[in-house]
Amino acid sequence: MVFSSIPFLFFFFPLLLILYYIVPFKSHNVKWKNVILLIFSLFFYAWGEPVYILLMLFSTFLDYNCSRMMNRYQDKKKRKFFLFLSVIINLGLLGFFKYSDFLISTINGLFHLQIPLLNLGLPIGISFYTFQTMSYTIDVYRRDVMPERNYFTYLTYVSMFPQLIAGPIVRYQTVSEELYKRDITYANFNSGLMRFLQGLFKKVLIANNIGFLWTTISETPMNELSVLTAWLGILAFAFQIYFDFSAYSDMAIGMGRMLGFHYLENFNYPYISKSITEFWRRWHISLSTWFRDYVYIPLGGSRVKRIINIRNILIVWLLTGIWHGAAWNFVLWGLYFGILLVIEKFFLKKYMEKWPSWVRHLYACFFILIGWLIFAFDDMSLLTSYAEKMFGIGSHGILDSTFIFYLKNYFIVILVAVIFSIPTYPWIKEKLSHKKVYYSAFGFVLILLVYLLLLLVVISYLVADSYNPFLYFRF
Amino acid sequence: MKNIKYEKLFGIVFSLFILTFSVIFLFSRKIEFSENENRYLASFPHLSFFNLQSGKLTEGIENYLADHFPFRDFFMSVKTKTELTIGKEMIDDVYIGSDEYLIQNYQKPENGNKIVDVLNQFYGDMNYINMNLMLVPTSITINEEKLPSYAPTYSQVEEMNAIYSKIKFDTIDVTEALRNGNQEYQMFYRLDHHWTSYGAYYAYLEFCKSNNITPLAITEFDIQEVTDNFNGTLYSKTNLYTLTPDKIHIFIPKNHNYEVNYVFSNRITDTLYEEKYLDQKDKYSYFLDNNHPLITITNQDIHNGKELLIIKDSYANSMIPFLVNHYEKVHVIDPRFYKFSIEDYLRENTNIRDLLILYNMNTIDQDLGILTIG
């Protein structure tokens, strides 16, 4: 079940909230609320993955027990054994379900073999919850957190539906206290609801709309693409993936808050970045911090010789790339950013500081867009062919009528996307907070009407069964 | 939101708003058929282990919810209005043209060569028959000037010429005829993807020219308007409820004594038109009762022994009323529904010496019923 769908919005989530708010709790004891949350989360997952839910149950059961065992022993060797057991089985499952076909087809290609593919469906969200459970066992090993006493509480943490299928990757330490004691208040409900709606609007009104432009352009025969259409396509994809992905995080954070949880922010206006380094501090923050804390720093981080540091950066980005999908373009995509980051860190940084701000921004945007180009095509020949069109090789001229038509049709969508990919919203909010009208009944009604109107439009898109993809089935 | 005083209302208003729809949905009466969209709405999926395990159950429930959502038609029009407001000139693959014309897009054709091979093969087996191919360009070609500016289109004429150049039997190009006819009459419906009787008439003139038949002049018909309230398929796709409905005209010749046999339905009538559809949404089915695998039409005023087989899509339904004036018997096969060998049918009906394959440029490439004719 995806958040932007009729069953979720009108049945699943309201029913959950009603039950969640009416079950009793005494002085912050949220036991029964957790039970409701767990049942609904498992139902939520089973809705899309009626079979693979067993995999998630197994994976959490393993990590729960490994962590308990780690806590039982003081002996480092024994602790390490259970850590490795957990990590290896987790990575093994992830590897088996996500990468085995990729591996087989690579081997087939290299040695001209015909090993049949397994054609396993990738369990939804496996990359997200595997990383969550791994962060937990590693943190227990490091004694950063105490292991969870109750399996069902632990399962509640892993399976919690707001962040289960598309992130953010919530670490156990972020919510461990709130699993037992949290403020479930009407104020939280309100602000969470608002955040959720913002995410919903971003997903349905912006991401799906501009995503349709990308789909249209990417399905055009390559020899009919003009240079500008090709760039417009990649721009549309860049907006689609940002608004889609960050919308999921907004909705997750908002729903978390409605339930009394506080997740960390996952996106921070990545497209205003003035360098690739900055971009990765603003994009999918929960993933990059995960790799920083569990791979980069354990490898020695940057407090090592330069060559080792470069190696560490490349390892992290190779893994980041392959985390996004089992295909060569994701490997390439990771390495591409790894190399850019190495260049920035050891070479470009001192020059970039002297560049005017707009040059740095343009530089960052250019390389981000090229990044999305690599990300968008898992077929290498299509990727090169599309790239050629972007740079005028075999393209249908520089500008053609198709480009003008798309621009005409999507001008407002693109404009809205630009406006909301820079911090316009906080800026307006800040300006308004100084005005009296903002606090008046009139101001409130106005805001309410805008939200209601947008929700009405969202419903109309969902009812009309418009283009509404789930982009993270490969993650 | 920091307006503390009112803040509390936000959650209440939205909760009530959402719950209203949930409750209305649960208690509303569910309709089975959407007149407006001219299709059966999804029914609740069958509860079974297989459906659950394969994900069909949940998918089915999602479709069911969307199809029976309260005020569905209202929401569909909200979506369309939103799209138009933000500057979209195409909705669900339909261009919003000028003069209230909705124009179905023409996708890049993919099956031209396959079609050529199948048709030539068919001709090779049956070459004693006078075979004609008529591919009809659609509104996107004939009403090109009504498209939004810069609209990207594939040329139907180029594709048609490419096919015609490889076809080994007679081909009929009606593009010019339709363009000329369009100066005087409306060749295509504005809100439906079919051609009008006028369009079919102009194409019929070309067929006659190519087959040395003297056509009936337009003045020899009694032209009747049978409805002025036709909201066709493109209307349904776009949900543009404010457009003026189309009129349907029919051309009635002096002599019209027919025996129309819907062979597989065991039904024989004496008319080419089915009145009942005029009260429904799907008014184009007025012509020859929508789609049937096989229809035979005997003209009781003609005794020239000529028989014609038409292999066709729904475009033919408005042209058959013209063709029946020249043949003792017209056989109509829609290969999408006719599951037997057409060659066998020709062998059994040795009187058939003329054959017309009639498709519009969209269906020829997309429906692919034609590929089964061999």
Tab-separated table of N, CA, C and O in Angstrom, chain B residues 107-198:
chain	number	residue	atom	x	y	z
B	107	GLN	N	-0.038	7.365	-31.817
B	107	GLN	CA	1.249	6.894	-31.301
B	107	GLN	C	2.129	6.443	-32.453
B	107	GLN	O	1.637	6.013	-33.482
B	108	LYS	N	3.405	6.496	-32.209
B	108	LYS	CA	4.342	5.995	-33.208
B	108	LYS	C	3.966	4.552	-33.555
B	108	LYS	O	3.891	3.685	-32.692
B	109	PRO	N	3.721	4.304	-34.845
B	109	PRO	CA	3.293	2.948	-35.233
B	109	PRO	C	4.445	1.966	-35.104
B	109	PRO	O	5.607	2.316	-35.298
B	110	GLU	N	4.121	0.745	-34.772
B	110	GLU	CA	5.178	-0.243	-34.554
B	110	GLU	C	4.985	-1.506	-35.377
B	110	GLU	O	5.889	-2.315	-35.493
B	111	ASN	N	3.786	-1.675	-35.918
B	111	ASN	CA	3.494	-2.978	-36.493
B	111	ASN	C	3.310	-2.958	-37.998
B	111	ASN	O	2.822	-3.932	-38.563
B	112	GLY	N	3.695	-1.827	-38.634
B	112	GLY	CA	3.486	-1.673	-40.067
B	112	GLY	C	3.955	-2.871	-40.868
B	112	GLY	O	3.206	-3.431	-41.674
B	113	ASN	N	5.185	-3.319	-40.637
B	113	ASN	CA	5.729	-4.401	-41.459
B	113	ASN	C	5.011	-5.718	-41.228
B	113	ASN	O	4.753	-6.471	-42.158
B	114	LYS	N	4.690	-5.973	-39.965
B	114	LYS	CA	3.970	-7.200	-39.637
B	114	LYS	C	2.636	-7.235	-40.390
B	114	LYS	O	2.238	-8.251	-40.953
B	115	ILE	N	1.963	-6.073	-40.378
B	115	ILE	CA	0.654	-5.998	-41.013
B	115	ILE	C	0.781	-6.248	-42.512
B	115	ILE	O	0.000	-7.005	-43.100
B	116	VAL	N	1.798	-5.611	-43.105
B	116	VAL	CA	2.024	-5.800	-44.539
B	116	VAL	C	2.212	-7.280	-44.850
B	116	VAL	O	1.596	-7.835	-45.771
B	117	ASP	N	3.040	-7.953	-44.056
B	117	ASP	CA	3.313	-9.373	-44.307
B	117	ASP	C	2.042	-10.205	-44.218
B	117	ASP	O	1.781	-11.041	-45.078
B	118	VAL	N	1.268	-9.971	-43.163
B	118	VAL	CA	0.051	-10.752	-42.975
B	118	VAL	C	-0.909	-10.524	-44.134
B	118	VAL	O	-1.480	-11.475	-44.686
B	119	LEU	N	-1.066	-9.266	-44.539
B	119	LEU	CA	-2.017	-8.962	-45.605
B	119	LEU	C	-1.565	-9.551	-46.932
B	119	LEU	O	-2.365	-10.127	-47.669
B	120	ASN	N	-0.274	-9.425	-47.234
B	120	ASN	CA	0.215	-9.970	-48.501
B	120	ASN	C	0.092	-11.486	-48.539
B	120	ASN	O	-0.239	-12.074	-49.566
B	121	GLN	N	0.368	-12.094	-47.413
B	121	GLN	CA	0.227	-13.543	-47.296
B	121	GLN	C	-1.213	-13.957	-47.553
B	121	GLN	O	-1.503	-14.886	-48.309
B	122	PHE	N	-2.120	-13.225	-46.947
B	122	PHE	CA	-3.552	-13.462	-47.097
B	122	PHE	C	-3.952	-13.327	-48.557
B	122	PHE	O	-4.658	-14.167	-49.120
B	123	TYR	N	-3.425	-12.289	-49.188
B	123	TYR	CA	-3.732	-12.062	-50.601
B	123	TYR	C	-3.168	-13.187	-51.465
B	123	TYR	O	-3.820	-13.679	-52.383
B	124	GLY	N	-1.960	-13.609	-51.120
B	124	GLY	CA	-1.319	-14.698	-51.864
B	124	GLY	C	-2.181	-15.951	-51.882
B	124	GLY	O	-2.277	-16.644	-52.891
B	125	ASP	N	-2.838	-16.225	-50.765
B	125	ASP	CA	-3.694	-17.410	-50.687
B	125	ASP	C	-5.007	-17.217	-51.426
B	125	ASP	O	-5.665	-18.184	-51.809
B	126	MET	N	-5.430	-15.980	-51.589
B	126	MET	CA	-6.791	-15.706	-52.045
B	126	MET	C	-6.802	-14.765	-53.241
B	126	MET	O	-7.616	-13.852	-53.314
B	127	ASN	N	-5.830	-14.922	-54.142
B	127	ASN	CA	-5.657	-13.847	-55.120
B	127	ASN	C	-6.684	-13.810	-56.240
B	127	ASN	O	-6.616	-12.981	-57.121
B	128	TYR	N	-7.660	-14.729	-56.198
B	128	TYR	CA	-8.734	-14.634	-57.194
B	128	TYR	C	-9.741	-13.561	-56.795
B	128	TYR	O	-10.671	-13.247	-57.517
B	129	ILE	N	-9.548	-13.019	-55.595
B	129	ILE	CA	-10.510	-12.043	-55.077
B	129	ILE	C	-10.024	-10.623	-55.340
B	129	ILE	O	-8.821	-10.336	-55.258
B	130	ASN	N	-10.938	-9.745	-55.676
B	130	ASN	CA	-10.616	-8.329	-55.826
B	130	ASN	C	-10.486	-7.727	-54.430
B	130	ASN	O	-11.472	-7.467	-53.766
B	131	MET	N	-9.243	-7.561	-54.004
B	131	MET	CA	-9.007	-7.154	-52.626
B	131	MET	C	-8.635	-5.680	-52.549
B	131	MET	O	-7.840	-5.195	-53.349
B	132	ASN	N	-9.240	-4.970	-51.591
B	132	ASN	CA	-8.976	-3.540	-51.412
B	132	ASN	C	-8.584	-3.262	-49.968
B	132	ASN	O	-9.178	-3.812	-49.055
B	133	LEU	N	-7.582	-2.426	-49.820
B	133	LEU	CA	-7.208	-2.006	-48.464
B	133	LEU	C	-7.484	-0.514	-48.322
B	133	LEU	O	-7.033	0.291	-49.139
B	134	MET	N	-8.250	-0.165	-47.318
B	134	MET	CA	-8.491	1.261	-47.053
B	134	MET	C	-8.089	1.555	-45.617
B	134	MET	O	-8.702	1.060	-44.678
B	135	LEU	N	-7.014	2.319	-45.465
B	135	LEU	CA	-6.595	2.760	-44.139
B	135	LEU	C	-7.019	4.213	-43.985
B	135	LEU	O	-6.641	5.064	-44.788
B	136	VAL	N	-7.812	4.490	-42.979
B	136	VAL	CA	-8.412	5.816	-42.862
B	136	VAL	C	-7.615	6.662	-41.878
B	136	VAL	O	-7.468	6.279	-40.716
B	137	PRO	N	-7.066	7.773	-42.338
B	137	PRO	CA	-6.421	8.672	-41.389
B	137	PRO	C	-7.469	9.204	-40.412
B	137	PRO	O	-8.640	9.320	-40.763
B	138	THR	N	-7.062	9.496	-39.202
B	138	THR	CA	-8.043	9.934	-38.210
B	138	THR	C	-8.046	11.460	-38.098
B	138	THR	O	-7.339	12.155	-38.818
B	139	SER	N	-8.826	11.927	-37.170
B	139	SER	CA	-9.009	13.364	-36.971
B	139	SER	C	-7.683	14.120	-36.844
B	139	SER	O	-7.557	15.257	-37.279
B	140	ILE	N	-6.669	13.465	-36.276
B	140	ILE	CA	-5.398	14.148	-36.046
B	140	ILE	C	-4.765	14.583	-37.364
B	140	ILE	O	-4.048	15.584	-37.424
B	141	THR	N	-5.054	13.849	-38.443
B	141	THR	CA	-4.526	14.218	-39.752
B	141	THR	C	-5.473	15.190	-40.462
B	141	THR	O	-5.044	16.200	-41.017
B	142	ILE	N	-6.754	14.872	-40.436
B	142	ILE	CA	-7.707	15.676	-41.202
B	142	ILE	C	-7.978	17.020	-40.508
B	142	ILE	O	-8.209	18.037	-41.150
B	143	ASN	N	-7.930	17.029	-39.192
B	143	ASN	CA	-8.153	18.290	-38.463
B	143	ASN	C	-6.862	18.820	-37.846
B	143	ASN	O	-6.849	19.375	-36.755
B	144	GLU	N	-5.780	18.623	-38.583
B	144	GLU	CA	-4.450	18.983	-38.079
B	144	GLU	C	-4.382	20.417	-37.569
B	144	GLU	O	-3.763	20.704	-36.549
B	145	GLU	N	-5.079	21.319	-38.292
B	145	GLU	CA	-4.965	22.734	-37.931
B	145	GLU	C	-5.683	23.041	-36.617
B	145	GLU	O	-5.516	24.118	-36.065
B	146	LYS	N	-6.447	22.080	-36.116
B	146	LYS	CA	-7.147	22.313	-34.858
B	146	LYS	C	-6.340	21.834	-33.653
B	146	LYS	O	-6.732	22.020	-32.505
B	147	LEU	N	-5.204	21.200	-33.899
B	147	LEU	CA	-4.354	20.736	-32.805
B	147	LEU	C	-3.726	21.922	-32.084
B	147	LEU	O	-3.562	23.000	-32.665
B	148	PRO	N	-3.364	21.769	-30.823
B	148	PRO	CA	-2.611	22.822	-30.139
B	148	PRO	C	-1.310	23.093	-30.900
B	148	PRO	O	-0.771	22.185	-31.528
B	149	SER	N	-0.829	24.304	-30.848
B	149	SER	CA	0.381	24.621	-31.598
B	149	SER	C	1.557	23.789	-31.082
B	149	SER	O	1.643	23.480	-29.901
B	150	TYR	N	2.418	23.430	-31.963
B	150	TYR	CA	3.640	22.659	-31.707
B	150	TYR	C	3.388	21.223	-31.250
B	150	TYR	O	4.311	20.540	-30.804
B	151	ALA	N	2.145	20.773	-31.320
B	151	ALA	CA	1.870	19.416	-30.849
B	151	ALA	C	2.711	18.412	-31.635
B	151	ALA	O	2.700	18.427	-32.863
B	152	PRO	N	3.450	17.563	-30.935
B	152	PRO	CA	4.267	16.586	-31.655
B	152	PRO	C	3.392	15.451	-32.172
B	152	PRO	O	2.630	14.858	-31.414
B	153	THR	N	3.467	15.186	-33.463
B	153	THR	CA	2.641	14.111	-34.024
B	153	THR	C	3.457	13.277	-35.000
B	153	THR	O	4.409	13.752	-35.593
B	154	TYR	N	3.073	12.032	-35.129
B	154	TYR	CA	3.626	11.204	-36.183
B	154	TYR	C	2.711	11.326	-37.384
B	154	TYR	O	1.506	11.464	-37.243
B	155	SER	N	3.281	11.244	-38.559
B	155	SER	CA	2.484	11.405	-39.758
B	155	SER	C	1.789	10.095	-40.117
B	155	SER	O	2.427	9.097	-40.417
B	156	GLN	N	0.469	10.139	-40.070
B	156	GLN	CA	-0.292	8.960	-40.489
B	156	GLN	C	-0.151	8.739	-41.977
B	156	GLN	O	-0.145	7.603	-42.447
B	157	VAL	N	-0.027	9.842	-42.709
B	157	VAL	CA	0.061	9.727	-44.166
B	157	VAL	C	1.338	8.996	-44.554
B	157	VAL	O	1.330	8.096	-45.401
B	158	GLU	N	2.448	9.361	-43.890
B	158	GLU	CA	3.707	8.675	-44.188
B	158	GLU	C	3.606	7.186	-43.891
B	158	GLU	O	4.048	6.354	-44.683
B	159	GLU	N	3.032	6.875	-42.758
B	159	GLU	CA	2.910	5.470	-42.368
B	159	GLU	C	2.000	4.727	-43.346
B	159	GLU	O	2.295	3.611	-43.768
B	160	MET	N	0.899	5.400	-43.728
B	160	MET	CA	-0.026	4.780	-44.668
B	160	MET	C	0.678	4.524	-46.008
B	160	MET	O	0.583	3.428	-46.575
B	161	ASN	N	1.408	5.526	-46.483
B	161	ASN	CA	2.132	5.353	-47.749
B	161	ASN	C	3.156	4.232	-47.658
B	161	ASN	O	3.320	3.459	-48.602
B	162	ALA	N	3.818	4.156	-46.482
B	162	ALA	CA	4.817	3.101	-46.318
B	162	ALA	C	4.155	1.734	-46.426
B	162	ALA	O	4.701	0.817	-47.060
B	163	ILE	N	2.981	1.611	-45.831
B	163	ILE	CA	2.273	0.326	-45.909
B	163	ILE	C	1.780	0.084	-47.333
B	163	ILE	O	2.000	-0.983	-47.921
B	164	TYR	N	1.131	1.102	-47.903
B	164	TYR	CA	0.571	0.945	-49.252
B	164	TYR	C	1.633	0.552	-50.271
B	164	TYR	O	1.377	-0.247	-51.173
B	165	SER	N	2.850	1.117	-50.119
B	165	SER	CA	3.876	0.854	-51.135
B	165	SER	C	4.282	-0.612	-51.148
B	165	SER	O	4.838	-1.094	-52.131
B	166	LYS	N	4.012	-1.320	-50.043
B	166	LYS	CA	4.443	-2.719	-49.994
B	166	LYS	C	3.293	-3.705	-50.194
B	166	LYS	O	3.506	-4.907	-50.304
B	167	ILE	N	2.074	-3.170	-50.247
B	167	ILE	CA	0.914	-4.043	-50.380
B	167	ILE	C	0.754	-4.458	-51.847
B	167	ILE	O	0.884	-3.632	-52.754
B	168	LYS	N	0.468	-5.754	-52.075
B	168	LYS	CA	0.444	-6.258	-53.446
B	168	LYS	C	-0.933	-6.165	-54.095
B	168	LYS	O	-1.104	-6.580	-55.225
B	169	PHE	N	-1.939	-5.700	-53.370
B	169	PHE	CA	-3.257	-5.580	-53.998
B	169	PHE	C	-3.701	-4.108	-53.964
B	169	PHE	O	-2.888	-3.237	-53.642
B	170	ASP	N	-4.965	-3.853	-54.302
B	170	ASP	CA	-5.396	-2.467	-54.471
B	170	ASP	C	-5.475	-1.730	-53.140
B	170	ASP	O	-5.940	-2.277	-52.133
B	171	THR	N	-5.035	-0.505	-53.147
B	171	THR	CA	-5.118	0.321	-51.941
B	171	THR	C	-5.877	1.595	-52.276
B	171	THR	O	-5.819	2.086	-53.405
B	172	ILE	N	-6.589	2.100	-51.291
B	172	ILE	CA	-7.396	3.302	-51.524
B	172	ILE	C	-6.979	4.377	-50.525
B	172	ILE	O	-7.034	4.166	-49.314
B	173	ASP	N	-6.550	5.498	-51.058
B	173	ASP	CA	-6.119	6.600	-50.205
B	173	ASP	C	-7.254	7.623	-50.110
B	173	ASP	O	-7.652	8.215	-51.110
B	174	VAL	N	-7.785	7.788	-48.903
B	174	VAL	CA	-8.930	8.697	-48.762
B	174	VAL	C	-8.546	10.026	-48.119
B	174	VAL	O	-9.409	10.842	-47.811
B	175	THR	N	-7.242	10.232	-47.916
B	175	THR	CA	-6.804	11.435	-47.204
B	175	THR	C	-7.295	12.718	-47.883
B	175	THR	O	-7.904	13.581	-47.250
B	176	GLU	N	-7.023	12.817	-49.188
B	176	GLU	CA	-7.407	14.038	-49.890
B	176	GLU	C	-8.918	14.227	-49.889
B	176	GLU	O	-9.435	15.321	-49.668
B	177	ALA	N	-9.630	13.116	-50.119
B	177	ALA	CA	-11.092	13.175	-50.145
B	177	ALA	C	-11.632	13.700	-48.822
B	177	ALA	O	-12.520	14.562	-48.781
B	178	LEU	N	-11.077	13.199	-47.738
B	178	LEU	CA	-11.558	13.641	-46.428
B	178	LEU	C	-11.186	15.097	-46.166
B	178	LEU	O	-11.963	15.867	-45.606
B	179	ARG	N	-9.992	15.474	-46.585
B	179	ARG	CA	-9.574	16.868	-46.381
B	179	ARG	C	-10.506	17.800	-47.154
B	179	ARG	O	-10.930	18.835	-46.635
B	180	ASN	N	-10.803	17.412	-48.410
B	180	ASN	CA	-11.702	18.255	-49.198
B	180	ASN	C	-13.101	18.269	-48.597
B	180	ASN	O	-13.718	19.325	-48.452
B	181	GLY	N	-13.568	17.084	-48.233
B	181	GLY	CA	-14.908	16.999	-47.663
B	181	GLY	C	-15.031	17.830	-46.394
B	181	GLY	O	-16.065	18.409	-46.098
B	182	ASN	N	-13.929	17.898	-45.669
B	182	ASN	CA	-13.932	18.611	-44.391
B	182	ASN	C	-14.177	20.110	-44.574
B	182	ASN	O	-14.561	20.794	-43.630
B	183	GLN	N	-13.949	20.607	-45.792
B	183	GLN	CA	-14.220	22.029	-46.047
B	183	GLN	C	-15.720	22.303	-45.921
B	183	GLN	O	-16.136	23.364	-45.486
B	184	GLU	N	-16.512	21.301	-46.325
B	184	GLU	CA	-17.944	21.516	-46.417
B	184	GLU	C	-18.711	20.890	-45.252
B	184	GLU	O	-19.616	21.489	-44.702
B	185	TYR	N	-18.328	19.669	-44.914
B	185	TYR	CA	-19.016	18.950	-43.835
B	185	TYR	C	-18.006	18.556	-42.759
B	185	TYR	O	-16.805	18.682	-42.950
B	186	GLN	N	-18.597	18.019	-41.668
B	186	GLN	CA	-17.725	17.575	-40.592
B	186	GLN	C	-17.399	16.097	-40.796
B	186	GLN	O	-18.276	15.255	-40.703
B	187	MET	N	-16.137	15.805	-41.067
B	187	MET	CA	-15.750	14.431	-41.374
B	187	MET	C	-15.622	13.570	-40.115
B	187	MET	O	-15.740	12.362	-40.164
B	188	PHE	N	-15.297	14.215	-38.999
B	188	PHE	CA	-15.103	13.465	-37.750
B	188	PHE	C	-15.944	14.071	-36.634
B	188	PHE	O	-16.182	15.277	-36.623
B	189	TYR	N	-16.349	13.207	-35.717
B	189	TYR	CA	-16.995	13.732	-34.518
B	189	TYR	C	-15.968	14.525	-33.723
B	189	TYR	O	-14.779	14.248	-33.773
B	190	ARG	N	-16.461	15.484	-32.989
B	190	ARG	CA	-15.541	16.292	-32.195
B	190	ARG	C	-15.179	15.589	-30.883
B	190	ARG	O	-14.080	15.724	-30.368
B	191	LEU	N	-16.135	14.848	-30.321
B	191	LEU	CA	-15.920	14.264	-29.007
B	191	LEU	C	-15.794	12.741	-29.046
B	191	LEU	O	-15.859	12.086	-28.019
B	192	ASP	N	-15.656	12.201	-30.241
B	192	ASP	CA	-15.550	10.752	-30.372
B	192	ASP	C	-14.445	10.463	-31.378
B	192	ASP	O	-14.123	11.307	-32.211
B	193	HIS	N	-13.870	9.268	-31.296
B	193	HIS	CA	-12.743	8.984	-32.186
B	193	HIS	C	-13.180	8.479	-33.558
B	193	HIS	O	-12.346	8.212	-34.400
B	194	HIS	N	-14.487	8.337	-33.781
B	194	HIS	CA	-14.948	7.846	-35.083
B	194	HIS	C	-15.149	8.968	-36.092
B	194	HIS	O	-15.168	10.136	-35.738
B	195	TRP	N	-15.312	8.522	-37.362
B	195	TRP	CA	-15.692	9.487	-38.379
B	195	TRP	C	-17.219	9.576	-38.438
B	195	TRP	O	-17.925	8.670	-37.981
B	196	THR	N	-17.691	10.646	-39.025
B	196	THR	CA	-19.134	10.828	-39.138
B	196	THR	C	-19.613	10.097	-40.394
B	196	THR	O	-18.815	9.606	-41.198
B	197	SER	N	-20.917	10.075	-40.582
B	197	SER	CA	-21.456	9.480	-41.811
B	197	SER	C	-20.968	10.258	-43.026
B	197	SER	O	-20.776	9.688	-44.096
B	198	TYR	N	-20.750	11.551	-42.838
B	198	TYR	CA	-20.221	12.345	-43.947
B	198	TYR	C	-18.821	11.873	-44.312
B	198	TYR	O	-18.479	11.695	-45.481
